[in-house]
């Protein structure tokens, strides 16, 4: 899989729409961040997974919200995908090996190693 295009989020609450923008660009669809903010009904508190899903559907994607273990995600590999990381931030997962290769909108590409205790650390 080719590396995903990285977009920086201009505001702390823009991680969801920025992740959707990255996934859309990967599939050849190009949208401005303001248009995706509007479609996801972002507020000062950010955006929910449901609103990101609604926005993705509005631009032609089929979505499914699921809770997966690392092993199940590794096996299924529906990549790239948007993950709700630690229940407070959205990231784009674009590769899985012994850990997740993700694109965090604030800091770009990051490798997250998953250990046997399901704890994680950023490298």
mmCIF file with all atom_site columns, C-alpha atoms in Angstrom:
data_model
loop_
_atom_site.group_PDB
_atom_site.id
_atom_site.type_symbol
_atom_site.label_atom_id
_atom_site.label_alt_id
_atom_site.label_comp_id
_atom_site.label_asym_id
_atom_site.label_entity_id
_atom_site.label_seq_id
_atom_site.pdbx_PDB_ins_code
_atom_site.Cartn_x
_atom_site.Cartn_y
_atom_site.Cartn_z
_atom_site.occupancy
_atom_site.B_iso_or_equiv
_atom_site.pdbx_formal_charge
_atom_site.auth_seq_id
_atom_site.auth_comp_id
_atom_site.auth_asym_id
_atom_site.auth_atom_id
_atom_site.pdbx_PDB_model_num
ATOM 1   C CA . UNK A 1 1   ? 0.000   0.000   0.000  1.00 0.00 ? 1   UNK A CA 1
ATOM 2   C CA . UNK A 1 2   ? 1.296   3.440   -0.828 1.00 0.00 ? 2   UNK A CA 1
ATOM 3   C CA . UNK A 1 3   ? 1.855   5.879   1.993  1.00 0.00 ? 3   UNK A CA 1
ATOM 4   C CA . UNK A 1 4   ? -1.142  7.998   2.766  1.00 0.00 ? 4   UNK A CA 1
ATOM 5   C CA . UNK A 1 5   ? -1.160  11.740  2.065  1.00 0.00 ? 5   UNK A CA 1
ATOM 6   C CA . UNK A 1 6   ? -0.665  13.683  5.264  1.00 0.00 ? 6   UNK A CA 1
ATOM 7   C CA . UNK A 1 7   ? -2.665  16.766  6.163  1.00 0.00 ? 7   UNK A CA 1
ATOM 8   C CA . UNK A 1 8   ? -2.042  18.739  9.338  1.00 0.00 ? 8   UNK A CA 1
ATOM 9   C CA . UNK A 1 9   ? -5.000  19.644  11.485 1.00 0.00 ? 9   UNK A CA 1
ATOM 10  C CA . UNK A 1 10  ? -5.155  23.399  12.122 1.00 0.00 ? 10  UNK A CA 1
ATOM 11  C CA . UNK A 1 11  ? -7.119  23.071  15.369 1.00 0.00 ? 11  UNK A CA 1
ATOM 12  C CA . UNK A 1 12  ? -7.180  20.502  18.194 1.00 0.00 ? 12  UNK A CA 1
ATOM 13  C CA . UNK A 1 13  ? -10.780 19.581  17.353 1.00 0.00 ? 13  UNK A CA 1
ATOM 14  C CA . UNK A 1 14  ? -10.117 18.970  13.639 1.00 0.00 ? 14  UNK A CA 1
ATOM 15  C CA . UNK A 1 15  ? -8.656  15.451  13.919 1.00 0.00 ? 15  UNK A CA 1
ATOM 16  C CA . UNK A 1 16  ? -11.817 13.703  12.667 1.00 0.00 ? 16  UNK A CA 1
ATOM 17  C CA . UNK A 1 17  ? -12.426 15.776  9.527  1.00 0.00 ? 17  UNK A CA 1
ATOM 18  C CA . UNK A 1 18  ? -8.662  15.825  8.822  1.00 0.00 ? 18  UNK A CA 1
ATOM 19  C CA . UNK A 1 19  ? -8.524  12.018  8.998  1.00 0.00 ? 19  UNK A CA 1
ATOM 20  C CA . UNK A 1 20  ? -11.489 11.778  6.640  1.00 0.00 ? 20  UNK A CA 1
ATOM 21  C CA . UNK A 1 21  ? -9.711  14.157  4.272  1.00 0.00 ? 21  UNK A CA 1
ATOM 22  C CA . UNK A 1 22  ? -6.631  11.858  4.270  1.00 0.00 ? 22  UNK A CA 1
ATOM 23  C CA . UNK A 1 23  ? -8.662  8.724   3.559  1.00 0.00 ? 23  UNK A CA 1
ATOM 24  C CA . UNK A 1 24  ? -10.643 10.501  0.826  1.00 0.00 ? 24  UNK A CA 1
ATOM 25  C CA . UNK A 1 25  ? -7.435  11.739  -0.834 1.00 0.00 ? 25  UNK A CA 1
ATOM 26  C CA . UNK A 1 26  ? -6.044  8.192   -0.736 1.00 0.00 ? 26  UNK A CA 1
ATOM 27  C CA . UNK A 1 27  ? -9.073  7.127   -2.799 1.00 0.00 ? 27  UNK A CA 1
ATOM 28  C CA . UNK A 1 28  ? -8.719  10.020  -5.254 1.00 0.00 ? 28  UNK A CA 1
ATOM 29  C CA . UNK A 1 29  ? -11.387 12.227  -3.707 1.00 0.00 ? 29  UNK A CA 1
ATOM 30  C CA . UNK A 1 30  ? -10.282 15.728  -2.771 1.00 0.00 ? 30  UNK A CA 1
ATOM 31  C CA . UNK A 1 31  ? -12.227 17.867  -0.314 1.00 0.00 ? 31  UNK A CA 1
ATOM 32  C CA . UNK A 1 32  ? -11.420 21.004  1.586  1.00 0.00 ? 32  UNK A CA 1
ATOM 33  C CA . UNK A 1 33  ? -11.239 20.794  5.353  1.00 0.00 ? 33  UNK A CA 1
ATOM 34  C CA . UNK A 1 34  ? -14.021 23.399  5.776  1.00 0.00 ? 34  UNK A CA 1
ATOM 35  C CA . UNK A 1 35  ? -16.391 21.283  3.648  1.00 0.00 ? 35  UNK A CA 1
ATOM 36  C CA . UNK A 1 36  ? -15.634 18.169  5.726  1.00 0.00 ? 36  UNK A CA 1
ATOM 37  C CA . UNK A 1 37  ? -16.044 20.129  8.951  1.00 0.00 ? 37  UNK A CA 1
ATOM 38  C CA . UNK A 1 38  ? -19.484 21.173  7.760  1.00 0.00 ? 38  UNK A CA 1
ATOM 39  C CA . UNK A 1 39  ? -20.459 17.644  6.706  1.00 0.00 ? 39  UNK A CA 1
ATOM 40  C CA . UNK A 1 40  ? -19.340 16.234  10.073 1.00 0.00 ? 40  UNK A CA 1
ATOM 41  C CA . UNK A 1 41  ? -21.152 18.932  12.099 1.00 0.00 ? 41  UNK A CA 1
ATOM 42  C CA . UNK A 1 42  ? -18.036 19.727  14.126 1.00 0.00 ? 42  UNK A CA 1
ATOM 43  C CA . UNK A 1 43  ? -18.435 21.698  17.350 1.00 0.00 ? 43  UNK A CA 1
ATOM 44  C CA . UNK A 1 44  ? -16.013 23.256  19.820 1.00 0.00 ? 44  UNK A CA 1
ATOM 45  C CA . UNK A 1 45  ? -15.900 19.849  21.520 1.00 0.00 ? 45  UNK A CA 1
ATOM 46  C CA . UNK A 1 46  ? -14.869 18.129  18.295 1.00 0.00 ? 46  UNK A CA 1
ATOM 47  C CA . UNK A 1 47  ? -16.783 15.464  16.421 1.00 0.00 ? 47  UNK A CA 1
ATOM 48  C CA . UNK A 1 48  ? -18.162 12.019  17.198 1.00 0.00 ? 48  UNK A CA 1
ATOM 49  C CA . UNK A 1 49  ? -17.430 8.787   15.365 1.00 0.00 ? 49  UNK A CA 1
ATOM 50  C CA . UNK A 1 50  ? -21.055 8.774   14.197 1.00 0.00 ? 50  UNK A CA 1
ATOM 51  C CA . UNK A 1 51  ? -20.660 12.240  12.642 1.00 0.00 ? 51  UNK A CA 1
ATOM 52  C CA . UNK A 1 52  ? -17.429 11.211  10.903 1.00 0.00 ? 52  UNK A CA 1
ATOM 53  C CA . UNK A 1 53  ? -19.278 8.170   9.562  1.00 0.00 ? 53  UNK A CA 1
ATOM 54  C CA . UNK A 1 54  ? -22.154 10.369  8.357  1.00 0.00 ? 54  UNK A CA 1
ATOM 55  C CA . UNK A 1 55  ? -19.710 12.725  6.625  1.00 0.00 ? 55  UNK A CA 1
ATOM 56  C CA . UNK A 1 56  ? -17.927 9.791   4.959  1.00 0.00 ? 56  UNK A CA 1
ATOM 57  C CA . UNK A 1 57  ? -21.252 8.441   3.697  1.00 0.00 ? 57  UNK A CA 1
ATOM 58  C CA . UNK A 1 58  ? -22.144 11.914  2.394  1.00 0.00 ? 58  UNK A CA 1
ATOM 59  C CA . UNK A 1 59  ? -19.044 11.894  0.149  1.00 0.00 ? 59  UNK A CA 1
ATOM 60  C CA . UNK A 1 60  ? -19.659 8.414   -1.197 1.00 0.00 ? 60  UNK A CA 1
ATOM 61  C CA . UNK A 1 61  ? -18.018 5.985   1.224  1.00 0.00 ? 61  UNK A CA 1
ATOM 62  C CA . UNK A 1 62  ? -19.739 3.045   2.867  1.00 0.00 ? 62  UNK A CA 1
ATOM 63  C CA . UNK A 1 63  ? -18.886 2.947   6.546  1.00 0.00 ? 63  UNK A CA 1
ATOM 64  C CA . UNK A 1 64  ? -19.183 0.616   9.484  1.00 0.00 ? 64  UNK A CA 1
ATOM 65  C CA . UNK A 1 65  ? -18.375 1.444   13.075 1.00 0.00 ? 65  UNK A CA 1
ATOM 66  C CA . UNK A 1 66  ? -16.861 -1.546  14.853 1.00 0.00 ? 66  UNK A CA 1
ATOM 67  C CA . UNK A 1 67  ? -14.810 -2.261  17.932 1.00 0.00 ? 67  UNK A CA 1
ATOM 68  C CA . UNK A 1 68  ? -11.915 -4.562  17.020 1.00 0.00 ? 68  UNK A CA 1
ATOM 69  C CA . UNK A 1 69  ? -9.003  -6.068  18.858 1.00 0.00 ? 69  UNK A CA 1
ATOM 70  C CA . UNK A 1 70  ? -5.547  -5.440  17.436 1.00 0.00 ? 70  UNK A CA 1
ATOM 71  C CA . UNK A 1 71  ? -5.367  -9.074  16.243 1.00 0.00 ? 71  UNK A CA 1
ATOM 72  C CA . UNK A 1 72  ? -8.726  -8.845  14.467 1.00 0.00 ? 72  UNK A CA 1
ATOM 73  C CA . UNK A 1 73  ? -7.779  -5.551  12.823 1.00 0.00 ? 73  UNK A CA 1
ATOM 74  C CA . UNK A 1 74  ? -4.463  -7.057  11.753 1.00 0.00 ? 74  UNK A CA 1
ATOM 75  C CA . UNK A 1 75  ? -6.267  -10.052 10.214 1.00 0.00 ? 75  UNK A CA 1
ATOM 76  C CA . UNK A 1 76  ? -9.056  -8.112  8.506  1.00 0.00 ? 76  UNK A CA 1
ATOM 77  C CA . UNK A 1 77  ? -6.925  -5.136  7.317  1.00 0.00 ? 77  UNK A CA 1
ATOM 78  C CA . UNK A 1 78  ? -9.619  -2.780  6.018  1.00 0.00 ? 78  UNK A CA 1
ATOM 79  C CA . UNK A 1 79  ? -6.966  -0.153  5.344  1.00 0.00 ? 79  UNK A CA 1
ATOM 80  C CA . UNK A 1 80  ? -6.655  2.733   5.411  1.00 0.00 ? 80  UNK A CA 1
ATOM 81  C CA . UNK A 1 81  ? -9.208  3.242   8.145  1.00 0.00 ? 81  UNK A CA 1
ATOM 82  C CA . UNK A 1 82  ? -10.032 5.844   10.752 1.00 0.00 ? 82  UNK A CA 1
ATOM 83  C CA . UNK A 1 83  ? -9.576  4.672   14.314 1.00 0.00 ? 83  UNK A CA 1
ATOM 84  C CA . UNK A 1 84  ? -10.815 6.344   17.465 1.00 0.00 ? 84  UNK A CA 1
ATOM 85  C CA . UNK A 1 85  ? -7.569  6.142   19.430 1.00 0.00 ? 85  UNK A CA 1
ATOM 86  C CA . UNK A 1 86  ? -7.782  5.980   23.225 1.00 0.00 ? 86  UNK A CA 1
ATOM 87  C CA . UNK A 1 87  ? -11.348 7.265   22.905 1.00 0.00 ? 87  UNK A CA 1
ATOM 88  C CA . UNK A 1 88  ? -10.208 10.868  22.496 1.00 0.00 ? 88  UNK A CA 1
ATOM 89  C CA . UNK A 1 89  ? -8.458  11.246  19.148 1.00 0.00 ? 89  UNK A CA 1
ATOM 90  C CA . UNK A 1 90  ? -8.938  10.097  15.559 1.00 0.00 ? 90  UNK A CA 1
ATOM 91  C CA . UNK A 1 91  ? -6.025  8.627   13.585 1.00 0.00 ? 91  UNK A CA 1
ATOM 92  C CA . UNK A 1 92  ? -5.668  7.045   10.159 1.00 0.00 ? 92  UNK A CA 1
ATOM 93  C CA . UNK A 1 93  ? -4.276  3.498   10.292 1.00 0.00 ? 93  UNK A CA 1
ATOM 94  C CA . UNK A 1 94  ? -2.577  2.723   6.984  1.00 0.00 ? 94  UNK A CA 1
ATOM 95  C CA . UNK A 1 95  ? -0.350  -0.273  7.762  1.00 0.00 ? 95  UNK A CA 1
ATOM 96  C CA . UNK A 1 96  ? -0.177  -3.030  10.363 1.00 0.00 ? 96  UNK A CA 1
ATOM 97  C CA . UNK A 1 97  ? 2.810   -5.217  11.197 1.00 0.00 ? 97  UNK A CA 1
ATOM 98  C CA . UNK A 1 98  ? 3.818   -5.778  14.823 1.00 0.00 ? 98  UNK A CA 1
ATOM 99  C CA . UNK A 1 99  ? 2.215   -2.445  15.537 1.00 0.00 ? 99  UNK A CA 1
ATOM 100 C CA . UNK A 1 100 ? 0.124   0.180   13.832 1.00 0.00 ? 100 UNK A CA 1
ATOM 101 C CA . UNK A 1 101 ? 1.489   2.615   11.310 1.00 0.00 ? 101 UNK A CA 1
ATOM 102 C CA . UNK A 1 102 ? -0.761  5.582   11.684 1.00 0.00 ? 102 UNK A CA 1
ATOM 103 C CA . UNK A 1 103 ? -1.040  9.122   10.528 1.00 0.00 ? 103 UNK A CA 1
ATOM 104 C CA . UNK A 1 104 ? -1.884  11.400  13.420 1.00 0.00 ? 104 UNK A CA 1
ATOM 105 C CA . UNK A 1 105 ? -3.115  14.684  11.982 1.00 0.00 ? 105 UNK A CA 1
ATOM 106 C CA . UNK A 1 106 ? -1.148  16.802  14.447 1.00 0.00 ? 106 UNK A CA 1
ATOM 107 C CA . UNK A 1 107 ? 2.238   15.070  14.164 1.00 0.00 ? 107 UNK A CA 1
ATOM 108 C CA . UNK A 1 108 ? 2.201   13.150  10.877 1.00 0.00 ? 108 UNK A CA 1
ATOM 109 C CA . UNK A 1 109 ? 3.340   9.534   10.549 1.00 0.00 ? 109 UNK A CA 1
ATOM 110 C CA . UNK A 1 110 ? 3.795   7.539   13.738 1.00 0.00 ? 110 UNK A CA 1
ATOM 111 C CA . UNK A 1 111 ? 4.523   3.917   14.564 1.00 0.00 ? 111 UNK A CA 1
ATOM 112 C CA . UNK A 1 112 ? 2.624   2.553   17.553 1.00 0.00 ? 112 UNK A CA 1
ATOM 113 C CA . UNK A 1 113 ? 3.976   -0.697  18.954 1.00 0.00 ? 113 UNK A CA 1
ATOM 114 C CA . UNK A 1 114 ? 1.439   -2.996  20.572 1.00 0.00 ? 114 UNK A CA 1
ATOM 115 C CA . UNK A 1 115 ? 2.859   -5.264  23.254 1.00 0.00 ? 115 UNK A CA 1
ATOM 116 C CA . UNK A 1 116 ? 1.429   -8.489  24.671 1.00 0.00 ? 116 UNK A CA 1
ATOM 117 C CA . UNK A 1 117 ? -0.429  -6.722  27.468 1.00 0.00 ? 117 UNK A CA 1
ATOM 118 C CA . UNK A 1 118 ? -2.368  -4.608  24.952 1.00 0.00 ? 118 UNK A CA 1
ATOM 119 C CA . UNK A 1 119 ? -0.533  -1.555  26.217 1.00 0.00 ? 119 UNK A CA 1
ATOM 120 C CA . UNK A 1 120 ? 0.976   0.674   23.595 1.00 0.00 ? 120 UNK A CA 1
ATOM 121 C CA . UNK A 1 121 ? 3.756   3.149   23.259 1.00 0.00 ? 121 UNK A CA 1
ATOM 122 C CA . UNK A 1 122 ? 4.696   5.597   20.550 1.00 0.00 ? 122 UNK A CA 1
ATOM 123 C CA . UNK A 1 123 ? 8.060   5.187   18.777 1.00 0.00 ? 123 UNK A CA 1
#
